CSV table of C-alpha atoms and ligand atoms in Angstrom, one decimal:
chain,number,residue,atom,x,y,z
A,1352,UNK,CA,-10.8,4.8,29.3
A,1353,UNK,CA,-8.7,6.2,27.1
A,1354,UNK,CA,-8.5,8.4,24.2
A,1355,UNK,CA,-5.3,9.1,21.9
A,1356,UNK,CA,-4.6,12.0,19.8
A,1357,UNK,CA,-2.1,10.7,16.8
A,1358,UNK,CA,-0.6,14.2,15.7
A,1359,UNK,CA,-1.5,17.5,15.8
A,1360,UNK,CA,-0.7,21.0,14.7
A,1361,UNK,CA,-2.3,23.3,17.6
A,1362,UNK,CA,-0.3,25.2,20.1
A,1363,UNK,CA,-2.1,23.6,22.8
A,1364,UNK,CA,-4.3,20.8,23.3
A,1365,UNK,CA,-5.3,21.9,26.9
A,1366,UNK,CA,-8.9,22.2,25.7
A,1367,UNK,CA,-9.2,18.9,24.6
A,1368,UNK,CA,-7.5,17.7,27.9
A,1369,UNK,CA,-9.6,19.6,30.3
A,1370,UNK,CA,-12.7,17.9,28.7
A,1371,UNK,CA,-11.9,14.6,28.2
A,1372,UNK,CA,-10.3,14.7,31.7
A,1373,UNK,CA,-13.1,16.4,33.2
A,1374,UNK,CA,-15.5,13.7,32.2
A,1375,UNK,CA,-13.2,11.0,33.7
A,1376,UNK,CA,-11.3,9.6,30.7
A,1377,UNK,CA,-7.3,9.9,29.7
A,1378,UNK,CA,-6.0,11.3,27.1
A,1379,UNK,CA,-2.5,11.0,25.8
A,1380,UNK,CA,-1.0,12.7,22.7
A,1381,UNK,CA,1.6,11.7,20.0
A,1382,UNK,CA,2.9,13.1,17.0
A,1383,UNK,CA,3.2,10.0,15.1
A,1384,UNK,CA,2.3,10.0,11.4
A,1385,UNK,CA,4.1,6.7,10.0
A,1386,UNK,CA,2.5,3.0,10.5
A,1387,UNK,CA,5.3,2.1,13.1
A,1388,UNK,CA,4.8,4.3,15.5
A,1389,UNK,CA,0.8,4.5,15.0
A,1390,UNK,CA,0.3,1.2,15.6
A,1391,UNK,CA,1.6,1.5,19.3
A,1392,UNK,CA,-0.2,4.5,20.3
A,1393,UNK,CA,-3.6,3.4,18.9
A,1394,UNK,CA,-3.4,-0.4,19.8
A,1395,UNK,CA,-5.1,-0.3,23.4
A,1396,UNK,CA,-7.2,3.6,23.0
A,1397,UNK,CA,-10.9,3.5,23.0
A,1398,UNK,CA,-10.8,6.8,20.9
A,1399,UNK,CA,-8.4,7.9,18.6
A,1400,UNK,CA,-8.4,11.7,17.6
A,1401,UNK,CA,-6.3,12.2,14.3
A,1402,UNK,CA,-5.0,14.7,12.0
A,1403,UNK,CA,-3.0,14.6,9.4
A,1404,UNK,CA,-1.6,11.2,10.1
A,1405,UNK,CA,-2.6,8.3,7.5
A,1406,UNK,CA,-5.0,6.0,9.7
A,1407,UNK,CA,-4.8,3.1,7.1
A,1408,UNK,CA,-6.2,-0.6,7.4
A,1409,UNK,CA,-3.1,-1.7,8.9
A,1410,UNK,CA,-3.3,0.7,11.9
A,1411,UNK,CA,-6.9,0.2,12.3
A,1412,UNK,CA,-6.4,-3.7,12.4
A,1413,UNK,CA,-4.2,-3.3,15.3
A,1414,UNK,CA,-6.8,-0.9,17.4
A,1415,UNK,CA,-8.3,-3.7,19.7
A,1416,UNK,CA,-10.8,-1.8,21.8
A,1417,UNK,CA,-11.2,1.5,19.8
A,1418,UNK,CA,-15.5,2.7,19.4
A,1419,UNK,CA,-13.7,5.5,17.2
A,1420,UNK,CA,-11.7,7.5,15.2
A,1421,UNK,CA,-12.3,11.4,14.9
A,1422,UNK,CA,-10.6,13.8,12.4
A,1423,UNK,CA,-10.0,17.2,13.3
A,1424,UNK,CA,-11.8,18.6,10.6
A,1425,UNK,CA,-14.3,17.5,7.9
A,1426,UNK,CA,-12.3,15.8,5.1
A,1427,UNK,CA,-11.6,12.1,6.3
A,1428,UNK,CA,-9.4,10.8,3.1
A,1429,UNK,CA,-6.9,10.0,5.9
A,1430,UNK,CA,-8.5,7.6,7.4
A,1431,UNK,CA,-9.8,4.1,6.0
A,1432,UNK,CA,-13.5,4.4,6.5
A,1433,UNK,CA,-14.4,1.0,5.2
A,1434,UNK,CA,-11.5,-0.9,7.3
A,1435,UNK,CA,-13.2,1.2,10.4
A,1436,UNK,CA,-16.6,0.3,9.4
A,1437,UNK,CA,-15.7,-3.4,9.4
A,1438,UNK,CA,-14.7,-3.3,12.8
A,1439,UNK,CA,-17.6,-2.0,13.9
A,1440,UNK,CA,-15.4,1.4,14.4
A,1441,UNK,CA,-17.3,4.9,14.0
A,1442,UNK,CA,-15.7,7.5,11.7
A,1443,UNK,CA,-16.7,10.8,12.9
A,1444,UNK,CA,-15.6,14.7,11.9
A,1445,UNK,CA,-16.3,17.9,12.6
A,1446,UNK,CA,-18.5,19.5,9.7
A,1447,UNK,CA,-19.1,22.7,11.0
A,1448,UNK,CA,-16.4,24.5,12.2
A,1449,UNK,CA,-15.1,26.4,9.4
A,1450,UNK,CA,-18.0,26.3,6.5
A,1451,UNK,CA,-17.5,30.4,7.0
A,1452,UNK,CA,-14.0,30.3,6.6
A,1453,UNK,CA,-13.3,28.1,3.9
A,1454,UNK,CA,-16.1,29.9,1.8
A,1455,UNK,CA,-14.9,33.3,2.5
A,1456,UNK,CA,-11.6,31.9,1.2
A,1457,UNK,CA,-13.0,30.1,-1.8
A,1458,UNK,CA,-14.8,33.8,-2.8
A,1459,UNK,CA,-11.6,35.6,-1.7
A,1460,UNK,CA,-9.8,33.5,-4.1
A,1461,UNK,CA,-12.4,34.3,-7.1
A,1462,UNK,CA,-12.3,37.9,-6.6
A,1463,UNK,CA,-8.3,38.2,-5.9
A,1464,UNK,CA,-8.2,36.2,-9.2
A,1465,UNK,CA,-11.1,37.8,-11.3
A,1466,UNK,CA,-9.5,41.1,-10.2
A,1467,UNK,CA,-6.2,40.0,-11.5
A,1468,UNK,CA,-4.8,41.6,-8.3
A,1469,UNK,CA,-1.4,39.1,-8.1
A,1470,UNK,CA,-0.6,39.9,-11.6
A,1471,UNK,CA,-1.5,44.3,-10.9
A,1472,UNK,CA,0.5,44.1,-7.5
A,1473,UNK,CA,3.6,42.5,-9.5
A,1474,UNK,CA,3.1,44.8,-12.5
A,1475,UNK,CA,2.9,48.0,-10.4
A,1476,UNK,CA,6.0,47.0,-8.3
A,1477,UNK,CA,8.1,46.7,-11.7
A,1478,UNK,CA,6.9,50.0,-12.6
A,1479,UNK,CA,4.1,49.5,-14.9
A,1480,UNK,CA,1.5,52.0,-13.7
A,1481,UNK,CA,-2.1,51.4,-15.7
A,1482,UNK,CA,-4.4,48.3,-16.2
A,1483,UNK,CA,-2.3,47.3,-19.3
A,1484,UNK,CA,-0.9,43.9,-17.5
A,1485,UNK,CA,-4.6,42.8,-16.6
A,1486,UNK,CA,-6.0,43.2,-20.1
A,1487,UNK,CA,-8.4,41.5,-20.5
A,1488,UNK,CA,-10.6,41.5,-17.4
A,1489,UNK,CA,-14.2,40.8,-16.9
A,1490,UNK,CA,-17.1,42.4,-15.0
A,1491,UNK,CA,-17.8,39.6,-12.1
A,1492,UNK,CA,-21.4,40.2,-12.6
A,1493,UNK,CA,-21.2,38.5,-16.6
A,1494,UNK,CA,-19.1,36.1,-15.0
A,1495,UNK,CA,-20.2,32.1,-14.3
A,1496,UNK,CA,-19.2,30.2,-11.5
A,1497,UNK,CA,-19.0,26.4,-11.5
A,1498,UNK,CA,-18.9,24.8,-8.1
A,1499,UNK,CA,-17.9,20.9,-8.2
A,1500,UNK,CA,-19.5,19.3,-5.0
A,1501,UNK,CA,-22.6,21.2,-3.5
A,1502,UNK,CA,-22.2,20.5,0.3
A,1503,UNK,CA,-22.1,22.7,3.3
A,1504,UNK,CA,-19.0,24.9,2.0
A,1505,UNK,CA,-19.6,25.8,-1.7
A,1506,UNK,CA,-23.8,26.6,-0.4
A,1507,UNK,CA,-22.4,29.4,1.6
A,1508,UNK,CA,-19.7,30.5,-1.0
A,1509,UNK,CA,-23.0,30.5,-3.5
A,1510,UNK,CA,-25.1,32.8,-1.4
A,1511,UNK,CA,-21.8,35.3,-1.1
A,1512,UNK,CA,-21.2,34.9,-4.6
A,1513,UNK,CA,-24.9,35.9,-5.4
A,1514,UNK,CA,-24.1,39.4,-4.1
A,1515,UNK,CA,-22.1,40.0,-7.0
A,1516,UNK,CA,-24.3,39.2,-9.2
A,1517,UNK,CA,-22.6,36.1,-10.6
A,1518,UNK,CA,-24.4,33.1,-12.2
A,1519,UNK,CA,-23.7,30.0,-10.6
A,1520,UNK,CA,-23.4,26.2,-11.6
A,1521,UNK,CA,-23.0,23.1,-9.6
A,1522,UNK,CA,-22.4,19.8,-10.1
A,1523,UNK,CA,-23.1,17.2,-7.4
A,1524,UNK,CA,-24.6,13.9,-8.1
A,1525,UNK,CA,-26.3,13.5,-4.7
A,1526,UNK,CA,-27.3,17.1,-4.1
A,1527,UNK,CA,-31.3,18.1,-4.5
A,1528,UNK,CA,-32.6,20.5,-6.5
A,1529,UNK,CA,-34.5,22.1,-4.1
A,1530,UNK,CA,-31.2,23.0,-2.0
A,1531,UNK,CA,-29.9,24.3,-5.4
A,1532,UNK,CA,-33.2,26.2,-6.8
A,1533,UNK,CA,-33.4,28.1,-2.7
A,1534,UNK,CA,-29.5,29.1,-3.1
A,1535,UNK,CA,-30.2,30.4,-6.9
A,1536,UNK,CA,-27.8,27.9,-8.2
A,1537,UNK,CA,-28.4,25.4,-11.4
A,1538,UNK,CA,-27.2,22.1,-11.0
A,1539,UNK,CA,-25.9,20.6,-14.0
A,1540,UNK,CA,-23.0,18.0,-15.4
A,1541,UNK,CA,-19.4,18.3,-15.2
A,1542,UNK,CA,-19.3,18.5,-18.9
A,1543,UNK,CA,-20.9,22.0,-19.3
A,1544,UNK,CA,-19.1,23.3,-15.7
A,1545,UNK,CA,-16.0,22.3,-17.4
A,1546,UNK,CA,-17.0,24.2,-20.4
A,1547,UNK,CA,-19.0,27.4,-19.3
A,1548,UNK,CA,-17.0,28.5,-16.0
A,1549,UNK,CA,-15.2,31.4,-16.0
A,1550,UNK,CA,-14.2,30.1,-12.2
A,1551,UNK,CA,-14.4,26.5,-11.4
A,1552,UNK,CA,-13.9,25.8,-7.6
A,1553,UNK,CA,-13.7,22.5,-5.9
A,1554,UNK,CA,-15.4,21.6,-3.1
A,1555,UNK,CA,-15.9,17.8,-3.2
A,1556,UNK,CA,-14.7,15.2,-0.8
A,1557,UNK,CA,-11.3,13.4,-2.1
A,1558,UNK,CA,-12.2,10.0,-2.6
A,1559,UNK,CA,-11.8,7.0,-5.1
A,1560,UNK,CA,-14.2,8.5,-7.5
A,1561,UNK,CA,-13.1,12.2,-7.0
A,1562,UNK,CA,-9.3,11.5,-7.8
A,1563,UNK,CA,-7.9,13.5,-10.6
A,1564,UNK,CA,-11.5,14.5,-11.7
A,1565,UNK,CA,-10.0,17.3,-12.8
A,1566,UNK,CA,-6.9,17.0,-15.5
A,1567,UNK,CA,-5.4,17.3,-18.6
A,1568,UNK,CA,-8.9,16.6,-20.9
A,1569,UNK,CA,-11.0,18.9,-18.5
A,1570,UNK,CA,-8.0,22.0,-18.8
A,1571,UNK,CA,-8.2,21.5,-22.3
A,1572,UNK,CA,-11.9,21.7,-22.5
A,1573,UNK,CA,-12.1,24.6,-20.2
A,1574,UNK,CA,-11.9,28.5,-21.5
A,1575,UNK,CA,-8.5,30.4,-21.7
A,1576,UNK,CA,-9.8,32.8,-19.6
A,1577,UNK,CA,-11.0,30.2,-16.7
A,1578,UNK,CA,-9.3,30.3,-13.2
A,1579,UNK,CA,-9.5,27.1,-11.1
A,1580,UNK,CA,-9.8,27.3,-7.2
A,1581,UNK,CA,-9.4,24.7,-4.9
A,1582,UNK,CA,-9.6,24.5,-1.3
A,1583,UNK,CA,-10.8,21.1,-0.8
A,1584,UNK,CA,-8.4,18.4,-1.0
A,1585,UNK,CA,-5.3,18.1,-3.6
A,1586,UNK,CA,-5.7,15.0,-5.7
A,1587,UNK,CA,-9.1,16.0,-6.7
A,1588,UNK,CA,-7.3,18.2,-9.6
A,1589,UNK,CA,-4.1,16.5,-11.2
A,1590,UNK,CA,-1.4,18.9,-10.0
A,1591,UNK,CA,0.7,17.9,-12.7
A,1592,UNK,CA,-1.8,18.6,-14.9
A,1593,UNK,CA,-3.0,22.1,-13.6
A,1594,UNK,CA,1.1,23.2,-13.7
A,1595,UNK,CA,1.0,22.2,-17.2
A,1596,UNK,CA,-2.5,24.0,-18.1
A,1597,UNK,CA,-1.0,27.4,-16.5
A,1598,UNK,CA,2.4,27.3,-18.6
A,1599,UNK,CA,0.5,26.5,-22.1
A,1600,UNK,CA,-2.0,29.2,-20.9
A,1601,UNK,CA,-5.1,26.8,-21.2
A,1602,UNK,CA,-6.1,28.4,-18.0
A,1603,UNK,CA,-5.6,31.8,-17.0
A,1604,UNK,CA,-5.0,31.3,-13.4
A,1605,UNK,CA,-5.6,29.2,-10.0
A,1606,UNK,CA,-5.7,30.0,-6.3
A,1607,UNK,CA,-5.0,26.8,-4.4
A,1608,UNK,CA,-5.1,25.7,-0.9
A,1609,UNK,CA,-4.3,22.0,-0.7
A,1610,UNK,CA,-1.9,19.9,-2.5
A,1611,UNK,CA,-1.1,16.5,-3.5
A,1612,UNK,CA,2.2,16.6,-1.5
A,1613,UNK,CA,1.4,18.1,2.0
A,1614,UNK,CA,3.3,19.8,3.6
A,1615,UNK,CA,4.0,21.3,0.4
A,1616,UNK,CA,7.6,22.8,0.0
A,1617,UNK,CA,8.7,26.1,-1.7
A,1618,UNK,CA,10.0,24.1,-4.5
A,1619,UNK,CA,6.3,23.7,-5.4
A,1620,UNK,CA,6.0,24.7,-8.9
A,1621,UNK,CA,2.7,26.4,-8.2
A,1622,UNK,CA,4.4,28.9,-5.9
A,1623,UNK,CA,6.3,30.4,-9.0
A,1624,UNK,CA,3.8,30.8,-11.6
A,1625,UNK,CA,1.9,34.3,-12.2
A,1626,UNK,CA,-1.2,34.6,-11.3
A,1627,UNK,CA,-1.3,31.6,-8.9
A,1628,UNK,CA,-2.3,32.2,-5.6
A,1629,UNK,CA,-1.1,29.6,-3.2
A,1630,UNK,CA,-1.8,29.3,0.3
A,1631,UNK,CA,-0.7,26.3,2.7
A,1632,UNK,CA,-3.7,24.4,4.0
A,1633,UNK,CA,-5.4,27.5,5.9
A,1634,UNK,CA,-8.5,28.2,4.4
A,1635,UNK,CA,-10.3,26.7,7.5
A,1636,UNK,CA,-8.3,28.6,10.0
A,1637,UNK,CA,-9.3,31.5,12.2
A,1638,UNK,CA,-9.2,32.0,15.9
A,1639,UNK,CA,-13.1,31.0,16.1
A,1640,UNK,CA,-12.9,28.0,14.3
A,1641,UNK,CA,-9.9,26.6,15.6
A,1642,UNK,CA,-11.2,27.0,19.2
A,1643,UNK,CA,-14.5,25.3,18.3
A,1644,UNK,CA,-12.8,22.7,16.3
A,1645,UNK,CA,-10.7,21.4,19.2
A,1646,UNK,CA,-13.8,22.0,21.7
A,1647,UNK,CA,-15.9,19.8,19.7
A,1648,UNK,CA,-13.9,17.1,19.0
A,1649,UNK,CA,-13.4,16.8,22.5
A,1650,UNK,CA,-17.1,17.1,22.9
A,1651,UNK,CA,-18.0,14.3,20.6
A,1652,UNK,CA,-15.2,11.8,22.0
A,1653,UNK,CA,-16.8,12.2,25.4
A,1654,UNK,CA,-20.4,11.7,23.8
A,1655,UNK,CA,-19.1,8.1,22.4
A,1656,UNK,CA,-17.3,7.0,25.3
A,1657,UNK,CA,-20.2,7.7,27.4
A,1658,UNK,CA,-21.9,5.0,25.4
A,1659,UNK,CA,-24.1,7.3,22.9
A,1660,UNK,CA,-24.2,7.6,19.0
A,1661,UNK,CA,-21.9,9.9,18.2
A,1662,UNK,CA,-23.4,13.4,16.5
A,1663,UNK,CA,-21.3,13.1,13.2
A,1664,UNK,CA,-20.6,9.6,11.9
A,1665,UNK,CA,-19.1,9.7,8.0
A,1666,UNK,CA,-18.7,5.8,7.8
A,1667,UNK,CA,-22.3,4.7,7.4
A,1668,UNK,CA,-22.7,2.9,10.8
B,839,NAI,P1,-20.1,18.5,2.9
B,839,NAI,O1,-19.7,16.7,3.5
B,839,NAI,O2,-20.8,19.2,3.2
B,839,NAI,O3,-20.2,18.0,1.3
B,839,NAI,C1,-19.5,17.3,0.2
B,839,NAI,C2,-20.2,17.4,-1.0
B,839,NAI,O4,-19.7,16.5,-2.0
B,839,NAI,C3,-21.6,16.6,-0.7
B,839,NAI,O5,-22.5,17.1,-0.8
B,839,NAI,C4,-21.7,15.1,-1.7
B,839,NAI,O6,-22.9,15.1,-2.4
B,839,NAI,C5,-20.4,16.0,-2.7
B,839,NAI,N1,-19.8,14.9,-3.3
B,839,NAI,C6,-19.4,13.9,-3.0
B,839,NAI,N2,-18.8,12.9,-4.4
B,839,NAI,C7,-19.2,13.6,-5.2
B,839,NAI,C8,-18.5,13.7,-6.8
B,839,NAI,N3,-18.0,12.4,-7.0
B,839,NAI,N4,-18.7,14.9,-7.5
B,839,NAI,C9,-18.9,16.2,-6.7
B,839,NAI,N5,-19.9,16.2,-5.5
B,839,NAI,C10,-19.7,14.9,-4.5
B,839,NAI,O7,-18.6,19.1,2.7
B,839,NAI,P2,-18.4,20.4,2.6
B,839,NAI,O8,-18.2,21.2,4.0
B,839,NAI,O9,-19.0,21.3,2.0
B,839,NAI,O10,-16.8,20.6,2.7
B,839,NAI,C11,-16.0,20.1,1.0
B,839,NAI,C12,-14.9,19.7,1.4
B,839,NAI,O11,-13.5,20.9,1.7
B,839,NAI,C13,-14.5,18.6,2.3
B,839,NAI,O12,-14.1,17.3,1.9
B,839,NAI,C14,-13.0,18.9,2.6
B,839,NAI,O13,-11.7,18.2,2.0
B,839,NAI,C15,-12.6,20.5,2.1
B,839,NAI,N6,-12.2,21.2,3.3
B,839,NAI,C16,-10.9,21.9,3.4
B,839,NAI,C17,-10.5,23.0,4.2
B,839,NAI,C18,-9.6,23.6,4.0
B,839,NAI,O14,-9.2,24.4,4.9
B,839,NAI,N7,-9.0,23.6,3.0
B,839,NAI,C19,-11.0,23.0,5.5
B,839,NAI,C20,-12.7,22.2,5.7
B,839,NAI,C21,-13.0,21.3,4.7
């Protein structure tokens, strides 16, 4: 049986190769991103491993033997999960490889923005000695963080933020009161989160329901002193509306790891606005996270090709 990797950005796939071939299967790797190149790559594969390639309904319709599609990561928004489910193909992810890293990244952005470190550094570089460039600055323990989505990553972020004494609200239509209570977090609606947050941090998946859930209207309702952080997916926040809100000073700043168009180029306006911290979809990365991710993807492939149910299936099969 054969597994294929449609695309990857790792230096080496030796871990995957040794686990998958060690179990008696074959592995072929591509750097295919477009439908026309993906179709011949996946046609006769039993397992399809993918990172950023668009695994749309057309590509899936050409899968003649696939049992599974597995994402190098958590967010499966580049895979048409429904089309796969209709063909009985499992869509799998690796939910637990980078929870610490992404929650650290969101918290680091909250702290750096809250202390206005990018502005202080730039002002100091230009000869401004003192705190004048960052007036007003608020005590973190008097601030409210609003989490949009309350899955694994924001739950861990909440525990870390509690250490700074911050009040934490969360909006997640599927989260349990019990989980929120144990984390010291108040579950509420989007309206309250938008209005009361000093830091609005986005952690839901990108789906039809969440596309642009934060846009022009929401920015207008936010505090002008508030910051927006997105380590989830570009497209959840309307990026054009965010740029406008930052320019119009409807909000105070942003921390953005994910973009509507990826890879984002140096011409992206967010990179050139003051008090924006922009990182290149790297929140997940650490040495431990990357090796864990590659190993767990390969182990799941072997698990399913050996005839077992997946450890982590996300399309309801
Ligand atoms: P998770 O799967 O544990 O939780 C997702 C949560 O979102 C669930 O609690 C679900 O109920 C909630 N949700 C679903 N629809 C919602 C809606 N309409 N409004 C609000 N909440 C909604 O996911 P986890 O591990 O917390 O990851 C969150 C996101 O982070 C992922 O979807 C992924 O796209 C992104 N991510 C980004 C990385 C990066 O490097 N920047 C790396 C890993 C994940």
